[in-house]
Amino acid sequence: VASFFFIGLMSMMIPLCHVFGGLIAVCLFMGLFDGCFICIMAPIAFELVGAQDVSQAIGFLLGLMSIPMTVGPPIAGLLRDRLGTYDVAFYLAGVPPLIGGAILCFIPWVHERQRLKER
């Protein structure tokens, strides 16, 4: 969850970098947290759906991730053409990971409620 939050935060910080060294630092942190997120995606999928359906869950996650990866750059280009800057595109790119991280915070609570109902 923390890596997801930081990915969103680092995306939103890119327009604030006016020095090349700052951009390098932001990109290093973004790469670190993105790597953490990708590495933990399989264990999270395993925990959520179990051993039987983990490969299907990972495929589904990667398939869903491909949609914004494909559609995002043309939308960013359209925003740049209309507004004259990429700043809004970077700010908007940071919003979904922040929302996703907030949603992921509720998963342990939902699992706990499910266990209480089973008892």
mmCIF file of N, CA and C in Angstrom:
data_model
loop_
_atom_site.group_PDB
_atom_site.id
_atom_site.type_symbol
_atom_site.label_atom_id
_atom_site.label_comp_id
_atom_site.label_asym_id
_atom_site.label_seq_id
_atom_site.Cartn_x
_atom_site.Cartn_y
_atom_site.Cartn_z
ATOM 1 N N VAL A 1 0.839 -1.193 0.000
ATOM 2 C CA VAL A 1 0.000 0.000 0.000
ATOM 3 C C VAL A 1 0.878 1.248 0.000
ATOM 4 N N ALA A 2 1.938 1.210 0.790
ATOM 5 C CA ALA A 2 2.829 2.367 0.842
ATOM 6 C C ALA A 2 3.495 2.605 -0.505
ATOM 7 N N SER A 3 3.886 1.530 -1.181
ATOM 8 C CA SER A 3 4.516 1.715 -2.491
ATOM 9 C C SER A 3 3.526 2.304 -3.484
ATOM 10 N N PHE A 4 2.283 1.896 -3.405
ATOM 11 C CA PHE A 4 1.261 2.438 -4.297
ATOM 12 C C PHE A 4 1.056 3.931 -4.035
ATOM 13 N N PHE A 5 0.994 4.311 -2.767
ATOM 14 C CA PHE A 5 0.872 5.729 -2.427
ATOM 15 C C PHE A 5 2.059 6.537 -2.962
ATOM 16 N N PHE A 6 3.268 5.989 -2.778
ATOM 17 C CA PHE A 6 4.450 6.721 -3.211
ATOM 18 C C PHE A 6 4.557 6.809 -4.734
ATOM 19 N N ILE A 7 4.078 5.798 -5.452
ATOM 20 C CA ILE A 7 4.057 5.883 -6.911
ATOM 21 C C ILE A 7 3.194 7.063 -7.337
ATOM 22 N N GLY A 8 2.012 7.192 -6.744
ATOM 23 C CA GLY A 8 1.141 8.321 -7.063
ATOM 24 C C GLY A 8 1.751 9.648 -6.674
ATOM 25 N N LEU A 9 2.353 9.683 -5.506
ATOM 26 C CA LEU A 9 2.977 10.917 -5.033
ATOM 27 C C LEU A 9 4.149 11.331 -5.918
ATOM 28 N N MET A 10 4.980 10.376 -6.305
ATOM 29 C CA MET A 10 6.122 10.690 -7.162
ATOM 30 C C MET A 10 5.672 11.137 -8.548
ATOM 31 N N SER A 11 4.591 10.551 -9.058
ATOM 32 C CA SER A 11 4.059 11.000 -10.354
ATOM 33 C C SER A 11 3.629 12.463 -10.282
ATOM 34 N N MET A 12 3.033 12.822 -9.172
ATOM 35 C CA MET A 12 2.566 14.196 -9.010
ATOM 36 C C MET A 12 3.712 15.175 -8.750
ATOM 37 N N MET A 13 4.857 14.666 -8.325
ATOM 38 C CA MET A 13 5.996 15.545 -8.035
ATOM 39 C C MET A 13 6.843 15.859 -9.269
ATOM 40 N N ILE A 14 6.668 15.115 -10.352
ATOM 41 C CA ILE A 14 7.489 15.332 -11.551
ATOM 42 C C ILE A 14 7.381 16.765 -12.072
ATOM 43 N N PRO A 15 6.186 17.368 -12.163
ATOM 44 C CA PRO A 15 6.133 18.752 -12.659
ATOM 45 C C PRO A 15 6.787 19.762 -11.713
ATOM 46 N N LEU A 16 6.981 19.385 -10.467
ATOM 47 C CA LEU A 16 7.585 20.300 -9.501
ATOM 48 C C LEU A 16 9.110 20.308 -9.561
ATOM 49 N N CYS A 17 9.690 19.401 -10.336
ATOM 50 C CA CYS A 17 11.144 19.307 -10.451
ATOM 51 C C CYS A 17 11.637 20.307 -11.496
ATOM 52 N N HIS A 18 12.311 21.331 -11.024
ATOM 53 C CA HIS A 18 12.848 22.345 -11.928
ATOM 54 C C HIS A 18 14.344 22.184 -12.128
ATOM 55 N N VAL A 19 14.950 21.231 -11.414
ATOM 56 C CA VAL A 19 16.372 20.941 -11.521
ATOM 57 C C VAL A 19 16.500 19.472 -11.918
ATOM 58 N N PHE A 20 17.446 19.171 -12.796
ATOM 59 C CA PHE A 20 17.606 17.803 -13.287
ATOM 60 C C PHE A 20 17.890 16.820 -12.152
ATOM 61 N N GLY A 21 18.644 17.229 -11.157
ATOM 62 C CA GLY A 21 18.930 16.361 -10.019
ATOM 63 C C GLY A 21 17.671 15.983 -9.253
ATOM 64 N N GLY A 22 16.735 16.923 -9.139
ATOM 65 C CA GLY A 22 15.460 16.625 -8.485
ATOM 66 C C GLY A 22 14.654 15.608 -9.264
ATOM 67 N N LEU A 23 14.673 15.731 -10.590
ATOM 68 C CA LEU A 23 13.962 14.770 -11.438
ATOM 69 C C LEU A 23 14.577 13.379 -11.306
ATOM 70 N N ILE A 24 15.890 13.325 -11.236
ATOM 71 C CA ILE A 24 16.558 12.029 -11.056
ATOM 72 C C ILE A 24 16.142 11.404 -9.722
ATOM 73 N N ALA A 25 16.110 12.207 -8.655
ATOM 74 C CA ALA A 25 15.716 11.686 -7.340
ATOM 75 C C ALA A 25 14.283 11.172 -7.367
ATOM 76 N N VAL A 26 13.378 11.931 -7.964
ATOM 77 C CA VAL A 26 11.979 11.508 -8.047
ATOM 78 C C VAL A 26 11.867 10.216 -8.854
ATOM 79 N N CYS A 27 12.573 10.136 -9.965
ATOM 80 C CA CYS A 27 12.517 8.927 -10.794
ATOM 81 C C CYS A 27 13.121 7.724 -10.084
ATOM 82 N N LEU A 28 14.183 7.930 -9.309
ATOM 83 C CA LEU A 28 14.765 6.826 -8.541
ATOM 84 C C LEU A 28 13.780 6.290 -7.510
ATOM 85 N N PHE A 29 13.136 7.187 -6.773
ATOM 86 C CA PHE A 29 12.151 6.748 -5.781
ATOM 87 C C PHE A 29 10.943 6.098 -6.454
ATOM 88 N N MET A 30 10.524 6.662 -7.571
ATOM 89 C CA MET A 30 9.382 6.092 -8.286
ATOM 90 C C MET A 30 9.719 4.684 -8.792
ATOM 91 N N GLY A 31 10.922 4.499 -9.322
ATOM 92 C CA GLY A 31 11.343 3.175 -9.769
ATOM 93 C C GLY A 31 11.449 2.182 -8.632
ATOM 94 N N LEU A 32 11.959 2.628 -7.492
ATOM 95 C CA LEU A 32 12.063 1.767 -6.322
ATOM 96 C C LEU A 32 10.688 1.285 -5.866
ATOM 97 N N PHE A 33 9.762 2.224 -5.726
ATOM 98 C CA PHE A 33 8.427 1.846 -5.250
ATOM 99 C C PHE A 33 7.641 1.078 -6.301
ATOM 100 N N ASP A 34 7.877 1.346 -7.579
ATOM 101 C CA ASP A 34 7.227 0.571 -8.631
ATOM 102 C C ASP A 34 7.737 -0.870 -8.602
ATOM 103 N N GLY A 35 9.032 -1.035 -8.399
ATOM 104 C CA GLY A 35 9.583 -2.381 -8.272
ATOM 105 C C GLY A 35 9.013 -3.122 -7.078
ATOM 106 N N CYS A 36 8.850 -2.422 -5.962
ATOM 107 C CA CYS A 36 8.233 -3.033 -4.773
ATOM 108 C C CYS A 36 6.807 -3.474 -5.070
ATOM 109 N N PHE A 37 6.067 -2.620 -5.784
ATOM 110 C CA PHE A 37 4.680 -2.949 -6.107
ATOM 111 C C PHE A 37 4.600 -4.176 -7.012
ATOM 112 N N ILE A 38 5.439 -4.231 -8.035
ATOM 113 C CA ILE A 38 5.408 -5.362 -8.963
ATOM 114 C C ILE A 38 5.811 -6.652 -8.244
ATOM 115 N N CYS A 39 6.805 -6.569 -7.356
ATOM 116 C CA CYS A 39 7.250 -7.765 -6.628
ATOM 117 C C CYS A 39 6.196 -8.297 -5.668
ATOM 118 N N ILE A 40 5.399 -7.417 -5.107
ATOM 119 C CA ILE A 40 4.417 -7.858 -4.115
ATOM 120 C C ILE A 40 3.051 -8.171 -4.745
ATOM 121 N N MET A 41 2.914 -7.923 -6.038
ATOM 122 C CA MET A 41 1.640 -8.181 -6.707
ATOM 123 C C MET A 41 1.268 -9.666 -6.653
ATOM 124 N N ALA A 42 2.210 -10.560 -6.887
ATOM 125 C CA ALA A 42 1.913 -11.997 -6.868
ATOM 126 C C ALA A 42 1.502 -12.483 -5.471
ATOM 127 N N PRO A 43 2.244 -12.138 -4.399
ATOM 128 C CA PRO A 43 1.784 -12.592 -3.076
ATOM 129 C C PRO A 43 0.414 -12.040 -2.684
ATOM 130 N N ILE A 44 0.128 -10.807 -3.091
ATOM 131 C CA ILE A 44 -1.193 -10.249 -2.788
ATOM 132 C C ILE A 44 -2.271 -11.022 -3.528
ATOM 133 N N ALA A 45 -2.031 -11.309 -4.805
ATOM 134 C CA ALA A 45 -3.005 -12.084 -5.580
ATOM 135 C C ALA A 45 -3.187 -13.467 -4.975
ATOM 136 N N PHE A 46 -2.089 -14.082 -4.537
ATOM 137 C CA PHE A 46 -2.166 -15.405 -3.902
ATOM 138 C C PHE A 46 -3.010 -15.353 -2.643
ATOM 139 N N GLU A 47 -2.820 -14.314 -1.846
ATOM 140 C CA GLU A 47 -3.571 -14.189 -0.598
ATOM 141 C C GLU A 47 -5.052 -13.930 -0.846
ATOM 142 N N LEU A 48 -5.357 -13.173 -1.889
ATOM 143 C CA LEU A 48 -6.750 -12.814 -2.143
ATOM 144 C C LEU A 48 -7.558 -13.949 -2.765
ATOM 145 N N VAL A 49 -6.961 -14.687 -3.724
ATOM 146 C CA VAL A 49 -7.744 -15.685 -4.460
ATOM 147 C C VAL A 49 -7.327 -17.120 -4.188
ATOM 148 N N GLY A 50 -6.199 -17.328 -3.523
ATOM 149 C CA GLY A 50 -5.750 -18.680 -3.232
ATOM 150 C C GLY A 50 -4.840 -19.239 -4.316
ATOM 151 N N ALA A 51 -4.269 -20.397 -4.031
ATOM 152 C CA ALA A 51 -3.276 -21.000 -4.921
ATOM 153 C C ALA A 51 -3.873 -21.455 -6.246
ATOM 154 N N GLN A 52 -5.135 -21.827 -6.218
ATOM 155 C CA GLN A 52 -5.767 -22.374 -7.414
ATOM 156 C C GLN A 52 -5.934 -21.345 -8.525
ATOM 157 N N ASP A 53 -6.259 -20.109 -8.170
ATOM 158 C CA ASP A 53 -6.579 -19.088 -9.170
ATOM 159 C C ASP A 53 -5.549 -17.968 -9.260
ATOM 160 N N VAL A 54 -4.356 -18.154 -8.704
ATOM 161 C CA VAL A 54 -3.387 -17.055 -8.653
ATOM 162 C C VAL A 54 -2.902 -16.669 -10.048
ATOM 163 N N SER A 55 -2.697 -17.637 -10.933
ATOM 164 C CA SER A 55 -2.211 -17.282 -12.275
ATOM 165 C C SER A 55 -3.259 -16.488 -13.042
ATOM 166 N N GLN A 56 -4.518 -16.846 -12.877
ATOM 167 C CA GLN A 56 -5.584 -16.103 -13.528
ATOM 168 C C GLN A 56 -5.706 -14.696 -12.945
ATOM 169 N N ALA A 57 -5.518 -14.555 -11.641
ATOM 170 C CA ALA A 57 -5.595 -13.238 -11.000
ATOM 171 C C ALA A 57 -4.462 -12.330 -11.468
ATOM 172 N N ILE A 58 -3.246 -12.867 -11.569
ATOM 173 C CA ILE A 58 -2.116 -12.064 -12.037
ATOM 174 C C ILE A 58 -2.333 -11.656 -13.491
ATOM 175 N N GLY A 59 -2.810 -12.558 -14.315
ATOM 176 C CA GLY A 59 -3.113 -12.217 -15.704
ATOM 177 C C GLY A 59 -4.180 -11.145 -15.805
ATOM 178 N N PHE A 60 -5.185 -11.245 -14.966
ATOM 179 C CA PHE A 60 -6.243 -10.236 -14.945
ATOM 180 C C PHE A 60 -5.698 -8.878 -14.522
ATOM 181 N N LEU A 61 -4.832 -8.871 -13.495
ATOM 182 C CA LEU A 61 -4.216 -7.619 -13.043
ATOM 183 C C LEU A 61 -3.367 -6.990 -14.138
ATOM 184 N N LEU A 62 -2.544 -7.792 -14.789
ATOM 185 C CA LEU A 62 -1.701 -7.261 -15.862
ATOM 186 C C LEU A 62 -2.543 -6.781 -17.040
ATOM 187 N N GLY A 63 -3.629 -7.501 -17.328
ATOM 188 C CA GLY A 63 -4.535 -7.058 -18.392
ATOM 189 C C GLY A 63 -5.186 -5.727 -18.067
ATOM 190 N N LEU A 64 -5.605 -5.561 -16.820
ATOM 191 C CA LEU A 64 -6.184 -4.280 -16.417
ATOM 192 C C LEU A 64 -5.146 -3.159 -16.415
ATOM 193 N N MET A 65 -3.903 -3.493 -16.057
ATOM 194 C CA MET A 65 -2.850 -2.483 -16.060
ATOM 195 C C MET A 65 -2.508 -2.032 -17.483
ATOM 196 N N SER A 66 -2.749 -2.884 -18.473
ATOM 197 C CA SER A 66 -2.404 -2.525 -19.845
ATOM 198 C C SER A 66 -3.318 -1.441 -20.413
ATOM 199 N N ILE A 67 -4.525 -1.322 -19.891
ATOM 200 C CA ILE A 67 -5.461 -0.321 -20.419
ATOM 201 C C ILE A 67 -4.959 1.098 -20.175
ATOM 202 N N PRO A 68 -4.649 1.498 -18.936
ATOM 203 C CA PRO A 68 -4.134 2.853 -18.760
ATOM 204 C C PRO A 68 -2.753 3.062 -19.379
ATOM 205 N N MET A 69 -1.957 1.993 -19.466
ATOM 206 C CA MET A 69 -0.643 2.127 -20.097
ATOM 207 C C MET A 69 -0.773 2.420 -21.586
ATOM 208 N N THR A 70 -1.831 1.915 -22.210
ATOM 209 C CA THR A 70 -2.051 2.136 -23.634
ATOM 210 C C THR A 70 -2.767 3.454 -23.900
ATOM 211 N N VAL A 71 -3.753 3.770 -23.094
ATOM 212 C CA VAL A 71 -4.588 4.951 -23.321
ATOM 213 C C VAL A 71 -3.965 6.220 -22.734
ATOM 214 N N GLY A 72 -3.146 6.081 -21.687
ATOM 215 C CA GLY A 72 -2.591 7.237 -20.987
ATOM 216 C C GLY A 72 -1.745 8.169 -21.838
ATOM 217 N N PRO A 73 -0.760 7.671 -22.573
ATOM 218 C CA PRO A 73 0.081 8.585 -23.357
ATOM 219 C C PRO A 73 -0.671 9.425 -24.391
ATOM 220 N N PRO A 74 -1.621 8.865 -25.153
ATOM 221 C CA PRO A 74 -2.365 9.741 -26.061
ATOM 222 C C PRO A 74 -3.203 10.792 -25.337
ATOM 223 N N ILE A 75 -3.750 10.434 -24.185
ATOM 224 C CA ILE A 75 -4.517 11.419 -23.417
ATOM 225 C C ILE A 75 -3.595 12.504 -22.883
ATOM 226 N N ALA A 76 -2.398 12.113 -22.424
ATOM 227 C CA ALA A 76 -1.422 13.104 -21.963
ATOM 228 C C ALA A 76 -1.032 14.034 -23.104
ATOM 229 N N GLY A 77 -0.852 13.491 -24.295
ATOM 230 C CA GLY A 77 -0.542 14.323 -25.455
ATOM 231 C C GLY A 77 -1.673 15.266 -25.800
ATOM 232 N N LEU A 78 -2.902 14.786 -25.688
ATOM 233 C CA LEU A 78 -4.064 15.639 -25.944
ATOM 234 C C LEU A 78 -4.136 16.772 -24.928
ATOM 235 N N LEU A 79 -3.898 16.456 -23.657
ATOM 236 C CA LEU A 79 -3.878 17.499 -22.623
ATOM 237 C C LEU A 79 -2.762 18.511 -22.875
ATOM 238 N N ARG A 80 -1.626 18.032 -23.338
ATOM 239 C CA ARG A 80 -0.509 18.930 -23.636
ATOM 240 C C ARG A 80 -0.854 19.849 -24.811
ATOM 241 N N ASP A 81 -1.526 19.295 -25.826
ATOM 242 C CA ASP A 81 -1.939 20.116 -26.969
ATOM 243 C C ASP A 81 -2.940 21.185 -26.561
ATOM 244 N N ARG A 82 -3.853 20.828 -25.679
ATOM 245 C CA ARG A 82 -4.897 21.776 -25.255
ATOM 246 C C ARG A 82 -4.391 22.810 -24.253
ATOM 247 N N LEU A 83 -3.564 22.359 -23.296
ATOM 248 C CA LEU A 83 -3.154 23.231 -22.195
ATOM 249 C C LEU A 83 -1.747 23.803 -22.346
ATOM 250 N N GLY A 84 -0.959 23.229 -23.233
ATOM 251 C CA GLY A 84 0.395 23.717 -23.446
ATOM 252 C C GLY A 84 1.418 23.214 -22.446
ATOM 253 N N THR A 85 1.032 22.317 -21.564
ATOM 254 C CA THR A 85 1.955 21.775 -20.566
ATOM 255 C C THR A 85 1.527 20.360 -20.189
ATOM 256 N N TYR A 86 2.499 19.577 -19.753
ATOM 257 C CA TYR A 86 2.222 18.212 -19.311
ATOM 258 C C TYR A 86 1.879 18.137 -17.825
ATOM 259 N N ASP A 87 1.910 19.243 -17.129
ATOM 260 C CA ASP A 87 1.719 19.234 -15.676
ATOM 261 C C ASP A 87 0.419 18.564 -15.255
ATOM 262 N N VAL A 88 -0.677 18.909 -15.899
ATOM 263 C CA VAL A 88 -1.978 18.333 -15.537
ATOM 264 C C VAL A 88 -1.974 16.822 -15.759
ATOM 265 N N ALA A 89 -1.325 16.370 -16.828
ATOM 266 C CA ALA A 89 -1.261 14.930 -17.101
ATOM 267 C C ALA A 89 -0.540 14.193 -15.969
ATOM 268 N N PHE A 90 0.549 14.768 -15.465
ATOM 269 C CA PHE A 90 1.263 14.124 -14.361
ATOM 270 C C PHE A 90 0.438 14.151 -13.078
ATOM 271 N N TYR A 91 -0.243 15.249 -12.821
ATOM 272 C CA TYR A 91 -1.094 15.307 -11.627
ATOM 273 C C TYR A 91 -2.220 14.281 -11.719
ATOM 274 N N LEU A 92 -2.840 14.171 -12.889
ATOM 275 C CA LEU A 92 -3.918 13.196 -13.064
ATOM 276 C C LEU A 92 -3.392 11.762 -13.013
ATOM 277 N N ALA A 93 -2.154 11.544 -13.456
ATOM 278 C CA ALA A 93 -1.573 10.201 -13.405
ATOM 279 C C ALA A 93 -1.312 9.762 -11.966
ATOM 280 N N GLY A 94 -1.153 10.700 -11.060
ATOM 281 C CA GLY A 94 -0.915 10.348 -9.665
ATOM 282 C C GLY A 94 -2.163 10.029 -8.877
ATOM 283 N N VAL A 95 -3.322 10.422 -9.386
ATOM 284 C CA VAL A 95 -4.570 10.220 -8.644
ATOM 285 C C VAL A 95 -4.970 8.745 -8.536
ATOM 286 N N PRO A 96 -4.981 7.949 -9.619
ATOM 287 C CA PRO A 96 -5.402 6.543 -9.475
ATOM 288 C C PRO A 96 -4.575 5.719 -8.489
ATOM 289 N N PRO A 97 -3.227 5.845 -8.467
ATOM 290 C CA PRO A 97 -2.512 5.083 -7.435
ATOM 291 C C PRO A 97 -2.859 5.514 -6.015
ATOM 292 N N LEU A 98 -3.114 6.800 -5.808
ATOM 293 C CA LEU A 98 -3.513 7.250 -4.473
ATOM 294 C C LEU A 98 -4.867 6.658 -4.084
ATOM 295 N N ILE A 99 -5.801 6.656 -5.007
ATOM 296 C CA ILE A 99 -7.117 6.064 -4.743
ATOM 297 C C ILE A 99 -6.995 4.555 -4.540
ATOM 298 N N GLY A 100 -6.194 3.902 -5.399
ATOM 299 C CA GLY A 100 -5.976 2.458 -5.258
ATOM 300 C C GLY A 100 -5.346 2.100 -3.926
ATOM 301 N N GLY A 101 -4.390 2.913 -3.488
ATOM 302 C CA GLY A 101 -3.772 2.676 -2.186
ATOM 303 C C GLY A 101 -4.767 2.822 -1.049
ATOM 304 N N ALA A 102 -5.648 3.806 -1.170
ATOM 305 C CA ALA A 102 -6.679 3.990 -0.142
ATOM 306 C C ALA A 102 -7.632 2.801 -0.108
ATOM 307 N N ILE A 103 -7.990 2.282 -1.273
ATOM 308 C CA ILE A 103 -8.872 1.114 -1.330
ATOM 309 C C ILE A 103 -8.178 -0.113 -0.748
ATOM 310 N N LEU A 104 -6.882 -0.268 -1.049
ATOM 311 C CA LEU A 104 -6.139 -1.409 -0.521
ATOM 312 C C LEU A 104 -6.038 -1.386 0.999
ATOM 313 N N CYS A 105 -6.134 -0.213 1.597
ATOM 314 C CA CYS A 105 -6.098 -0.118 3.057
ATOM 315 C C CYS A 105 -7.292 -0.807 3.701
ATOM 316 N N PHE A 106 -8.389 -0.929 2.965
ATOM 317 C CA PHE A 106 -9.606 -1.526 3.522
ATOM 318 C C PHE A 106 -9.634 -3.046 3.405
ATOM 319 N N ILE A 107 -8.734 -3.652 2.643
ATOM 320 C CA ILE A 107 -8.770 -5.099 2.443
ATOM 321 C C ILE A 107 -8.610 -5.869 3.749
ATOM 322 N N PRO A 108 -7.659 -5.535 4.622
ATOM 323 C CA PRO A 108 -7.587 -6.284 5.895
ATOM 324 C C PRO A 108 -8.863 -6.161 6.724
ATOM 325 N N TRP A 109 -9.481 -4.998 6.706
ATOM 326 C CA TRP A 109 -10.730 -4.799 7.435
ATOM 327 C C TRP A 109 -11.833 -5.690 6.866
ATOM 328 N N VAL A 110 -11.927 -5.786 5.543
ATOM 329 C CA VAL A 110 -12.936 -6.635 4.904
ATOM 330 C C VAL A 110 -12.679 -8.100 5.233
ATOM 331 N N HIS A 111 -11.421 -8.531 5.193
ATOM 332 C CA HIS A 111 -11.095 -9.916 5.532
ATOM 333 C C HIS A 111 -11.445 -10.227 6.986
ATOM 334 N N GLU A 112 -11.192 -9.297 7.878
ATOM 335 C CA GLU A 112 -11.515 -9.510 9.292
ATOM 336 C C GLU A 112 -13.022 -9.633 9.493
ATOM 337 N N ARG A 113 -13.765 -8.811 8.808
ATOM 338 C CA ARG A 113 -15.233 -8.901 8.912
ATOM 339 C C ARG A 113 -15.736 -10.226 8.347
ATOM 340 N N GLN A 114 -15.093 -10.701 7.274
ATOM 341 C CA GLN A 114 -15.472 -11.975 6.685
ATOM 342 C C GLN A 114 -15.202 -13.122 7.669
ATOM 343 N N ARG A 115 -14.073 -13.076 8.354
ATOM 344 C CA ARG A 115 -13.751 -14.113 9.329
ATOM 345 C C ARG A 115 -14.726 -14.104 10.486
ATOM 346 N N LEU A 116 -15.119 -12.924 10.925
ATOM 347 C CA LEU A 116 -16.087 -12.835 12.020
ATOM 348 C C LEU A 116 -17.445 -13.401 11.607
ATOM 349 N N LYS A 117 -17.850 -13.184 10.366
ATOM 350 C CA LYS A 117 -19.118 -13.736 9.892
ATOM 351 C C LYS A 117 -19.067 -15.254 9.801
ATOM 352 N N GLU A 118 -17.902 -15.807 9.438
ATOM 353 C CA GLU A 118 -17.764 -17.260 9.335
ATOM 354 C C GLU A 118 -17.825 -17.926 10.700
ATOM 355 N N ARG A 119 -17.380 -17.226 11.731
ATOM 356 C CA ARG A 119 -17.412 -17.800 13.084
ATOM 357 C C ARG A 119 -18.817 -17.753 13.595
#
